PDB file of C-alpha atoms in Angstrom:
ATOM      1  CA  MET A 714      85.503 231.671 -12.206  1.00 50.00           C
ATOM      2  CA  LYS A 715      84.923 232.410  -8.557  1.00 51.00           C
ATOM      3  CA  LYS A 716      81.755 234.321  -9.422  1.00 52.00           C
ATOM      4  CA  LEU A 717      80.450 231.445 -11.596  1.00 47.00           C
ATOM      5  CA  SER A 718      81.229 228.931  -8.856  1.00 52.00           C
ATOM      6  CA  ALA A 719      79.367 231.049  -6.319  1.00 52.00           C
ATOM      7  CA  ARG A 720      76.287 231.206  -8.562  1.00 52.00           C
ATOM      8  CA  ARG A 721      76.278 227.446  -8.912  1.00 53.00           C
ATOM      9  CA  ARG A 722      76.214 227.125  -5.157  1.00 56.00           C
ATOM     10  CA  HIS A 723      73.325 229.568  -4.856  1.00 58.00           C
ATOM     11  CA  PRO A 724      70.265 228.004  -3.052  1.00 61.00           C
ATOM     12  CA  LEU A 725      67.958 228.724  -6.026  1.00 58.00           C
ATOM     13  CA  ALA A 726      70.229 227.111  -8.583  1.00 62.00           C
ATOM     14  CA  ALA A 727      68.634 223.671  -8.189  1.00 65.00           C
ATOM     15  CA  VAL A 728      65.141 225.141  -8.579  1.00 57.00           C
ATOM     16  CA  VAL A 729      66.154 226.961 -11.759  1.00 59.00           C
ATOM     17  CA  VAL A 730      67.654 223.784 -13.230  1.00 59.00           C
ATOM     18  CA  LEU A 731      64.498 221.810 -12.362  1.00 61.00           C
ATOM     19  CA  LEU A 732      62.259 224.405 -13.992  1.00 62.00           C
ATOM     20  CA  LEU A 733      64.388 224.412 -17.135  1.00 67.00           C
ATOM     21  CA  ALA A 734      64.217 220.592 -17.290  1.00 65.00           C
ATOM     22  CA  LEU A 735      60.421 220.606 -16.886  1.00 62.00           C
ATOM     23  CA  ALA A 736      60.052 223.241 -19.583  1.00 65.00           C
ATOM     24  CA  ALA A 737      62.235 221.247 -21.958  1.00 66.00           C
ATOM     25  CA  THR A 738      60.270 218.042 -21.247  1.00 67.00           C
ATOM     26  CA  GLY A 739      56.956 219.794 -21.808  1.00 61.00           C
ATOM     27  CA  GLY A 740      58.153 221.282 -25.068  1.00 62.00           C
ATOM     28  CA  LEU A 741      59.348 217.949 -26.389  1.00 58.00           C
ATOM     29  CA  TYR A 742      56.056 216.251 -25.434  1.00 59.00           C
ATOM     30  CA  ALA A 743      54.010 218.983 -27.104  1.00 57.00           C
ATOM     31  CA  ALA A 744      56.134 218.662 -30.225  1.00 59.00           C
ATOM     32  CA  PHE A 745      55.892 214.874 -30.596  1.00 59.00           C
ATOM     33  CA  ALA A 746      52.579 213.880 -28.908  1.00 55.00           C
ATOM     34  CA  PRO A 747      49.693 212.938 -31.324  1.00 59.00           C
ATOM     35  CA  ALA A 748      47.504 215.764 -30.072  1.00 53.00           C
ATOM     36  CA  GLY A 749      46.118 216.526 -33.507  1.00 54.00           C
ATOM     37  CA  LYS A 750      44.545 213.071 -33.893  1.00 55.00           C
ATOM     38  CA  ALA A 751      43.038 213.141 -30.398  1.00 54.00           C
ATOM     39  CA  GLN A 752      41.562 216.575 -31.015  1.00 63.00           C
ATOM     40  CA  ALA A 753      40.216 215.416 -34.387  1.00 61.00           C
ATOM     41  CA  ASP A 754      38.562 212.393 -32.749  1.00 65.00           C
ATOM     42  CA  ASP A 755      36.989 214.576 -30.062  1.00 72.00           C
ATOM     43  CA  THR A 756      35.746 217.013 -32.686  1.00 85.00           C
ATOM     44  CA  SER A 757      34.282 214.199 -34.805  1.00 84.00           C
ATOM     45  CA  GLN A 758      32.471 212.695 -31.797  1.00 86.00           C
ATOM     46  CA  SER A 759      31.128 216.109 -30.798  1.00 90.00           C
ATOM     47  CA  LEU A 760      29.778 216.670 -34.306  1.00 93.00           C
ATOM     48  CA  THR A 761      28.157 213.219 -34.289  1.00 93.00           C
ATOM     49  CA  ILE A 762      26.429 213.972 -30.977  1.00 94.00           C
ATOM     50  CA  LYS A 763      25.366 217.402 -32.260  1.00 94.00           C
ATOM     51  CA  GLU A 764      23.785 215.895 -35.385  1.00 95.00           C
ATOM     52  CA  GLY A 765      22.137 213.205 -33.277  1.00 95.00           C
ATOM     53  CA  LYS A 766      20.617 215.853 -31.029  1.00 95.00           C
ATOM     54  CA  LYS A 767      19.091 217.553 -34.065  1.00 95.00           C
ATOM     55  CA  LEU A 768      17.568 214.281 -35.271  1.00 96.00           C
ATOM     56  CA  TYR A 769      16.290 213.559 -31.764  1.00 96.00           C
ATOM     57  CA  ALA A 770      14.596 216.951 -31.495  1.00 95.00           C
ATOM     58  CA  VAL A 771      12.670 216.320 -34.714  1.00 94.00           C
ATOM     59  CA  GLY A 772      11.778 212.631 -34.423  1.00 93.00           C
ATOM     60  CA  CYS A 773      11.900 211.638 -30.753  1.00 94.00           C
ATOM     61  CA  ALA A 774      11.504 214.556 -28.360  1.00 94.00           C
ATOM     62  CA  SER A 775       7.713 214.742 -28.654  1.00 92.00           C
ATOM     63  CA  CYS A 776       7.394 211.400 -26.841  1.00 92.00           C
ATOM     64  CA  HIS A 777      10.653 211.012 -24.886  1.00 94.00           C
ATOM     65  CA  GLY A 778      11.072 214.629 -23.740  1.00 93.00           C
ATOM     66  CA  THR A 779      13.442 217.338 -24.928  1.00 92.00           C
ATOM     67  CA  GLY A 780      16.281 215.981 -22.814  1.00 91.00           C
ATOM     68  CA  GLY A 781      15.427 212.289 -23.009  1.00 92.00           C
ATOM     69  CA  GLN A 782      13.846 212.371 -19.559  1.00 94.00           C
ATOM     70  CA  GLY A 783      10.660 210.678 -20.792  1.00 92.00           C
ATOM     71  CA  SER A 784       6.996 211.662 -20.686  1.00 91.00           C
ATOM     72  CA  SER A 785       3.563 210.104 -20.465  1.00 89.00           C
ATOM     73  CA  ASP A 786       3.971 208.977 -24.085  1.00 88.00           C
ATOM     74  CA  GLY A 787       7.451 207.466 -23.866  1.00 89.00           C
ATOM     75  CA  PRO A 788       9.969 206.180 -21.291  1.00 91.00           C
ATOM     76  CA  SER A 789      13.160 207.923 -20.229  1.00 95.00           C
ATOM     77  CA  LEU A 790      16.168 207.280 -22.471  1.00 95.00           C
ATOM     78  CA  VAL A 791      18.781 208.371 -19.957  1.00 95.00           C
ATOM     79  CA  GLY A 792      21.108 205.423 -19.407  1.00 94.00           C
ATOM     80  CA  VAL A 793      19.629 203.069 -22.025  1.00 95.00           C
ATOM     81  CA  GLY A 794      22.850 203.285 -24.025  1.00 95.00           C
ATOM     82  CA  ALA A 795      23.686 203.240 -27.714  1.00 96.00           C
ATOM     83  CA  ALA A 796      22.738 199.556 -28.057  1.00 96.00           C
ATOM     84  CA  ALA A 797      19.075 200.248 -27.247  1.00 96.00           C
ATOM     85  CA  VAL A 798      18.902 202.978 -29.881  1.00 97.00           C
ATOM     86  CA  ASP A 799      20.615 200.831 -32.506  1.00 97.00           C
ATOM     87  CA  PHE A 800      18.120 198.018 -31.833  1.00 97.00           C
ATOM     88  CA  GLN A 801      14.912 200.051 -31.622  1.00 96.00           C
ATOM     89  CA  VAL A 802      15.638 202.382 -34.537  1.00 96.00           C
ATOM     90  CA  GLY A 803      17.584 199.815 -36.572  1.00 96.00           C
ATOM     91  CA  THR A 804      14.622 197.413 -36.575  1.00 96.00           C
ATOM     92  CA  GLY A 805      12.089 200.127 -37.416  1.00 94.00           C
ATOM     93  CA  ARG A 806      10.311 199.880 -34.074  1.00 94.00           C
ATOM     94  CA  MET A 807      11.143 203.506 -33.468  1.00 94.00           C
ATOM     95  CA  PRO A 808       9.822 205.997 -34.263  1.00 92.00           C
ATOM     96  CA  ALA A 809       6.568 204.284 -33.260  1.00 88.00           C
ATOM     97  CA  SER A 810       3.485 204.862 -35.381  1.00 83.00           C
ATOM     98  CA  SER A 811       1.357 204.871 -32.212  1.00 78.00           C
ATOM     99  CA  SER A 812       2.031 204.743 -28.481  1.00 71.00           C
ATOM    100  CA  GLN A 813      -1.328 203.091 -27.800  1.00 78.00           C
ATOM    101  CA  MET A 814      -0.470 199.655 -29.210  1.00 82.00           C
ATOM    102  CA  ALA A 815       0.040 196.711 -26.874  1.00 84.00           C
ATOM    103  CA  GLN A 816       3.424 196.157 -28.511  1.00 89.00           C
ATOM    104  CA  ILE A 817       5.479 198.105 -31.028  1.00 90.00           C
ATOM    105  CA  PRO A 818       6.203 195.874 -34.060  1.00 91.00           C
ATOM    106  CA  SER A 819       9.240 195.964 -36.307  1.00 93.00           C
ATOM    107  CA  LYS A 820       8.726 197.749 -39.614  1.00 93.00           C
ATOM    108  CA  LYS A 821      10.614 199.487 -42.409  1.00 94.00           C
ATOM    109  CA  VAL A 822      13.581 201.446 -41.083  1.00 95.00           C
ATOM    110  CA  VAL A 823      13.160 205.221 -41.340  1.00 94.00           C
ATOM    111  CA  TYR A 824      16.741 206.392 -40.737  1.00 96.00           C
ATOM    112  CA  THR A 825      20.004 205.566 -42.463  1.00 96.00           C
ATOM    113  CA  GLN A 826      22.692 203.743 -40.494  1.00 96.00           C
ATOM    114  CA  THR A 827      24.695 206.968 -40.234  1.00 96.00           C
ATOM    115  CA  GLN A 828      21.700 208.738 -38.707  1.00 97.00           C
ATOM    116  CA  ILE A 829      21.113 205.814 -36.347  1.00 97.00           C
ATOM    117  CA  ASP A 830      24.736 206.073 -35.212  1.00 96.00           C
ATOM    118  CA  GLN A 831      24.275 209.795 -34.598  1.00 96.00           C
ATOM    119  CA  LEU A 832      21.117 209.232 -32.557  1.00 97.00           C
ATOM    120  CA  ALA A 833      22.863 206.481 -30.601  1.00 96.00           C
ATOM    121  CA  ALA A 834      25.813 208.749 -29.849  1.00 96.00           C
ATOM    122  CA  TYR A 835      23.512 211.493 -28.545  1.00 96.00           C
ATOM    123  CA  ILE A 836      21.518 209.138 -26.296  1.00 96.00           C
ATOM    124  CA  ALA A 837      24.761 207.584 -25.018  1.00 95.00           C
ATOM    125  CA  SER A 838      25.925 211.080 -24.050  1.00 95.00           C
ATOM    126  CA  LEU A 839      22.914 211.438 -21.713  1.00 94.00           C
ATOM    127  CA  GLY A 840      24.014 208.558 -19.479  1.00 91.00           C
ATOM    128  CA  ALA A 841      26.157 205.435 -19.475  1.00 90.00           C
ATOM    129  CA  GLY A 842      24.567 202.298 -20.954  1.00 93.00           C
ATOM    130  CA  PRO A 843      25.313 199.259 -23.147  1.00 94.00           C
ATOM    131  CA  ASN A 844      27.389 199.982 -26.239  1.00 95.00           C
ATOM    132  CA  VAL A 845      26.668 198.696 -29.742  1.00 96.00           C
ATOM    133  CA  PRO A 846      28.353 195.259 -29.929  1.00 96.00           C
ATOM    134  CA  THR A 847      31.166 194.493 -32.342  1.00 95.00           C
ATOM    135  CA  SER A 848      31.109 191.710 -34.927  1.00 94.00           C
ATOM    136  CA  GLU A 849      33.530 189.732 -32.759  1.00 94.00           C
ATOM    137  CA  GLN A 850      30.944 189.669 -29.971  1.00 95.00           C
ATOM    138  CA  TYR A 851      28.054 188.249 -31.993  1.00 95.00           C
ATOM    139  CA  GLY A 852      29.874 186.516 -34.853  1.00 93.00           C
ATOM    140  CA  PRO A 853      29.816 182.701 -35.205  1.00 90.00           C
ATOM    141  CA  GLU A 854      33.573 182.241 -34.787  1.00 92.00           C
ATOM    142  CA  GLY A 855      34.291 180.088 -31.746  1.00 93.00           C
ATOM    143  CA  ALA A 856      30.622 179.646 -30.802  1.00 95.00           C
ATOM    144  CA  ASP A 857      29.254 176.443 -29.233  1.00 96.00           C
ATOM    145  CA  ILE A 858      25.927 175.697 -30.954  1.00 94.00           C
ATOM    146  CA  ALA A 859      24.977 172.873 -28.572  1.00 94.00           C
ATOM    147  CA  LYS A 860      25.591 175.087 -25.537  1.00 96.00           C
ATOM    148  CA  GLY A 861      23.638 177.871 -27.221  1.00 96.00           C
ATOM    149  CA  GLY A 862      20.660 175.554 -27.691  1.00 95.00           C
ATOM    150  CA  GLU A 863      20.770 174.592 -24.027  1.00 96.00           C
ATOM    151  CA  LEU A 864      20.912 178.233 -22.930  1.00 97.00           C
ATOM    152  CA  PHE A 865      18.134 179.231 -25.335  1.00 96.00           C
ATOM    153  CA  ARG A 866      15.790 176.469 -24.138  1.00 94.00           C
ATOM    154  CA  THR A 867      16.463 177.457 -20.523  1.00 94.00           C
ATOM    155  CA  ASN A 868      16.119 181.241 -20.849  1.00 95.00           C
ATOM    156  CA  CYS A 869      14.216 182.062 -24.039  1.00 94.00           C
ATOM    157  CA  ALA A 870      12.073 179.175 -25.339  1.00 92.00           C
ATOM    158  CA  GLN A 871       9.221 179.897 -22.913  1.00 90.00           C
ATOM    159  CA  CYS A 872       8.348 182.934 -25.016  1.00 91.00           C
ATOM    160  CA  HIS A 873      10.103 182.566 -28.374  1.00 91.00           C
ATOM    161  CA  ASN A 874       9.464 178.812 -28.842  1.00 85.00           C
ATOM    162  CA  PHE A 875      12.340 176.344 -28.856  1.00 81.00           C
ATOM    163  CA  THR A 876      13.086 177.043 -32.530  1.00 81.00           C
ATOM    164  CA  GLY A 877      12.760 180.832 -32.205  1.00 87.00           C
ATOM    165  CA  LYS A 878       9.542 181.160 -34.200  1.00 85.00           C
ATOM    166  CA  GLY A 879       7.884 183.321 -31.558  1.00 87.00           C
ATOM    167  CA  GLY A 880       4.691 182.955 -29.622  1.00 85.00           C
ATOM    168  CA  ALA A 881       1.719 184.724 -28.059  1.00 83.00           C
ATOM    169  CA  LEU A 882       1.833 186.428 -24.662  1.00 86.00           C
ATOM    170  CA  THR A 883      -0.921 188.094 -22.642  1.00 86.00           C
ATOM    171  CA  LYS A 884      -3.029 191.170 -23.447  1.00 86.00           C
ATOM    172  CA  GLY A 885      -2.178 191.320 -27.141  1.00 85.00           C
ATOM    173  CA  LYS A 886       1.576 191.090 -26.621  1.00 89.00           C
ATOM    174  CA  TYR A 887       3.813 188.537 -28.293  1.00 90.00           C
ATOM    175  CA  ALA A 888       7.371 187.292 -28.571  1.00 91.00           C
ATOM    176  CA  PRO A 889       8.438 188.000 -32.173  1.00 92.00           C
ATOM    177  CA  THR A 890       9.980 185.441 -34.462  1.00 91.00           C
ATOM    178  CA  LEU A 891      13.769 185.392 -34.523  1.00 92.00           C
ATOM    179  CA  GLU A 892      14.024 184.099 -38.087  1.00 89.00           C
ATOM    180  CA  GLY A 893      16.095 186.379 -40.279  1.00 90.00           C
ATOM    181  CA  VAL A 894      16.920 188.798 -37.450  1.00 94.00           C
ATOM    182  CA  ASP A 895      20.338 190.456 -37.675  1.00 95.00           C
ATOM    183  CA  PRO A 896      22.742 188.838 -35.151  1.00 96.00           C
ATOM    184  CA  ARG A 897      23.720 192.304 -33.925  1.00 97.00           C
ATOM    185  CA  HIS A 898      20.101 193.064 -33.066  1.00 97.00           C
ATOM    186  CA  MET A 899      19.777 189.714 -31.265  1.00 97.00           C
ATOM    187  CA  TYR A 900      22.772 190.602 -29.115  1.00 97.00           C
ATOM    188  CA  GLU A 901      21.395 194.089 -28.423  1.00 97.00           C
ATOM    189  CA  ALA A 902      17.990 192.671 -27.450  1.00 97.00           C
ATOM    190  CA  MET A 903      19.640 190.415 -24.872  1.00 96.00           C
ATOM    191  CA  GLN A 904      21.653 193.368 -23.590  1.00 96.00           C
ATOM    192  CA  THR A 905      18.803 195.856 -23.295  1.00 96.00           C
ATOM    193  CA  GLY A 906      15.580 193.842 -22.828  1.00 94.00           C
ATOM    194  CA  PRO A 907      13.198 195.659 -25.213  1.00 94.00           C
ATOM    195  CA  GLN A 908       9.482 195.923 -24.380  1.00 90.00           C
ATOM    196  CA  ASN A 909       8.297 192.675 -22.711  1.00 89.00           C
ATOM    197  CA  MET A 910      11.674 190.954 -22.822  1.00 93.00           C
ATOM    198  CA  PRO A 911      13.906 190.875 -19.711  1.00 93.00           C
ATOM    199  CA  SER A 912      17.496 192.021 -20.096  1.00 94.00           C
ATOM    200  CA  PHE A 913      20.383 189.578 -19.869  1.00 95.00           C
ATOM    201  CA  PRO A 914      23.495 191.553 -18.878  1.00 93.00           C
ATOM    202  CA  ASP A 915      26.905 189.921 -18.817  1.00 93.00           C
ATOM    203  CA  THR A 916      26.359 189.009 -15.163  1.00 93.00           C
ATOM    204  CA  THR A 917      23.441 186.793 -16.255  1.00 94.00           C
ATOM    205  CA  LEU A 918      24.504 185.667 -19.725  1.00 95.00           C
ATOM    206  CA  THR A 919      28.149 186.225 -20.524  1.00 96.00           C
ATOM    207  CA  GLU A 920      29.370 187.573 -23.848  1.00 96.00           C
ATOM    208  CA  LYS A 921      30.266 184.003 -24.845  1.00 96.00           C
ATOM    209  CA  ASN A 922      26.777 182.776 -23.824  1.00 97.00           C
ATOM    210  CA  LYS A 923      25.146 185.363 -26.088  1.00 97.00           C
ATOM    211  CA  LYS A 924      27.405 184.366 -28.969  1.00 97.00           C
ATOM    212  CA  ASP A 925      26.442 180.694 -28.452  1.00 97.00           C
ATOM    213  CA  ILE A 926      22.710 181.486 -28.431  1.00 97.00           C
ATOM    214  CA  ILE A 927      22.972 183.506 -31.639  1.00 96.00           C
ATOM    215  CA  ALA A 928      24.892 180.657 -33.309  1.00 95.00           C
ATOM    216  CA  TYR A 929      22.144 178.201 -32.268  1.00 94.00           C
ATOM    217  CA  LEU A 930      19.392 180.413 -33.690  1.00 93.00           C
ATOM    218  CA  HIS A 931      21.329 180.732 -36.930  1.00 91.00           C
ATOM    219  CA  ALA A 932      21.582 176.929 -37.113  1.00 89.00           C
ATOM    220  CA  VAL A 933      17.843 176.315 -36.602  1.00 85.00           C
ATOM    221  CA  ASP A 934      16.719 179.122 -38.891  1.00 80.00           C
ATOM    222  CA  SER A 935      14.416 177.555 -41.472  1.00 55.00           C
ATOM    223  CA  SER A 936      16.146 179.496 -44.214  1.00 49.00           C
ATOM    224  CA  GLU A 937      19.392 177.714 -43.390  1.00 50.00           C
ATOM    225  CA  THR A 938      18.279 174.137 -42.676  1.00 53.00           C
ATOM    226  CA  THR A 939      15.644 171.624 -43.769  1.00 59.00           C
ATOM    227  CA  ASN A 940      13.382 169.744 -41.378  1.00 60.00           C
ATOM    228  CA  PRO A 941      14.382 166.045 -41.295  1.00 58.00           C
ATOM    229  CA  GLY A 942      11.142 165.163 -39.498  1.00 57.00           C
ATOM    230  CA  GLY A 943       8.863 166.150 -42.359  1.00 57.00           C
ATOM    231  CA  LEU A 944       5.823 168.411 -41.807  1.00 59.00           C
ATOM    232  CA  GLU A 945       6.666 170.698 -38.897  1.00 61.00           C
ATOM    233  CA  LEU A 946       3.191 172.281 -38.412  1.00 60.00           C
ATOM    234  CA  GLY A 947       4.778 175.692 -38.229  1.00 59.00           C
ATOM    235  CA  GLY A 948       7.285 174.575 -35.610  1.00 57.00           C
ATOM    236  CA  LEU A 949       5.157 176.207 -32.935  1.00 55.00           C
ATOM    237  CA  GLY A 950       5.259 173.314 -30.496  1.00 55.00           C
ATOM    238  CA  PRO A 951       2.453 171.569 -28.590  1.00 56.00           C
ATOM    239  CA  VAL A 952      -0.243 174.188 -29.281  1.00 58.00           C
ATOM    240  CA  SER A 953      -0.288 173.743 -33.049  1.00 61.00           C
ATOM    241  CA  GLU A 954       0.395 170.009 -32.786  1.00 63.00           C
ATOM    242  CA  GLY A 955      -2.452 169.534 -30.320  1.00 68.00           C
ATOM    243  CA  LEU A 956      -4.812 171.568 -32.480  1.00 70.00           C
ATOM    244  CA  PHE A 957      -3.886 169.463 -35.496  1.00 70.00           C
ATOM    245  CA  ALA A 958      -4.515 166.260 -33.565  1.00 74.00           C
ATOM    246  CA  TRP A 959      -7.823 167.569 -32.205  1.00 75.00           C
ATOM    247  CA  ILE A 960      -9.235 168.684 -35.559  1.00 81.00           C
ATOM    248  CA  PHE A 961      -7.981 165.968 -37.868  1.00 79.00           C
ATOM    249  CA  GLY A 962      -7.537 163.064 -35.447  1.00 81.00           C
ATOM    250  CA  LEU A 963     -10.802 163.515 -33.584  1.00 83.00           C
ATOM    251  CA  GLY A 964     -12.558 164.497 -36.822  1.00 85.00           C
ATOM    252  CA  ALA A 965     -11.436 161.252 -38.440  1.00 88.00           C
ATOM    253  CA  LEU A 966     -12.723 159.242 -35.462  1.00 87.00           C
ATOM    254  CA  ILE A 967     -16.108 160.967 -35.633  1.00 89.00           C
ATOM    255  CA  ALA A 968     -16.299 160.342 -39.375  1.00 88.00           C
ATOM    256  CA  VAL A 969     -15.557 156.625 -38.840  1.00 90.00           C
ATOM    257  CA  ALA A 970     -18.163 156.427 -36.056  1.00 89.00           C
ATOM    258  CA  VAL A 971     -20.812 158.043 -38.273  1.00 89.00           C
ATOM    259  CA  TRP A 972     -19.932 155.693 -41.135  1.00 87.00           C
ATOM    260  CA  VAL A 973     -20.174 152.606 -38.894  1.00 87.00           C
ATOM    261  CA  ALA A 974     -23.492 153.776 -37.453  1.00 85.00           C
ATOM    262  CA  ALA A 975     -24.880 154.388 -40.930  1.00 82.00           C
ATOM    263  CA  ARG A 976     -23.777 150.942 -42.103  1.00 81.00           C
ATOM    264  CA  THR A 977     -25.321 149.315 -39.039  1.00 82.00           C
ATOM    265  CA  ALA A 978     -28.639 151.121 -39.504  1.00 78.00           C
ATOM    266  CA  LYS A 979     -28.741 150.158 -43.156  1.00 76.00           C
ATOM    267  CA  ALA A 980     -28.038 146.531 -42.315  1.00 76.00           C
ATOM    268  CA  LYS A 981     -30.878 146.423 -39.790  1.00 74.00           C
ATOM    269  CA  LYS A 982     -33.335 147.817 -42.297  1.00 73.00           C
ATOM    270  CA  SER A 983     -32.408 145.269 -44.858  1.00 67.00           C
TER     271      SER A 983
END
């Protein structure tokens, strides 16, 4: 007993007890922590990035560089984020058929959504950027359509027309129509600012603002509503309306003037 009591009072006894407690705690954590799931998630993400890198090397590297650093034929993709890839590839704009066009149009999508996700994951790994939005971010639930219309007319109508039907810009460029565009792609376009469009980060247009704008565009989409005002002349605003008035209005006035002149001349002869 005296020997055991002396060992307990030994200066290293407290250190030994502390080490044993730490070892026991570590063992229990290793036994019960969900390490398998975390490792599986990391492995799955790594495989996604690896597959995306393969797709990038085949379909994108010739223009954007082997490491996404860009070249004379394509801009750098470092830091553009997954949202930019999901928009550009998901709308068929990329891969581009030619880099010499004034603007890259949307076309038939080349990749599957799984492949797009893999490409997006690889590009996101090159540098931080906007993520692909969730359905809660761009869905209509809780949106204010009236506020969205106000925001759209203030920030977007100058190019896209107040009903989102698009319009011409300079040097062969244009603002595309927003009819039938996937709400997710609308949100991503506001996030990333593709081609001629400026970006609208959350510091400029909040997540709620973007949701409101998308809800407004859904409400004015011609496939969803009828026009109570009758003939809309394409809904393109004062340009088409002025052209209509010039051709048909002025043409009718000229026709009346010619008819009156002819009647007058005939009357004088008789």
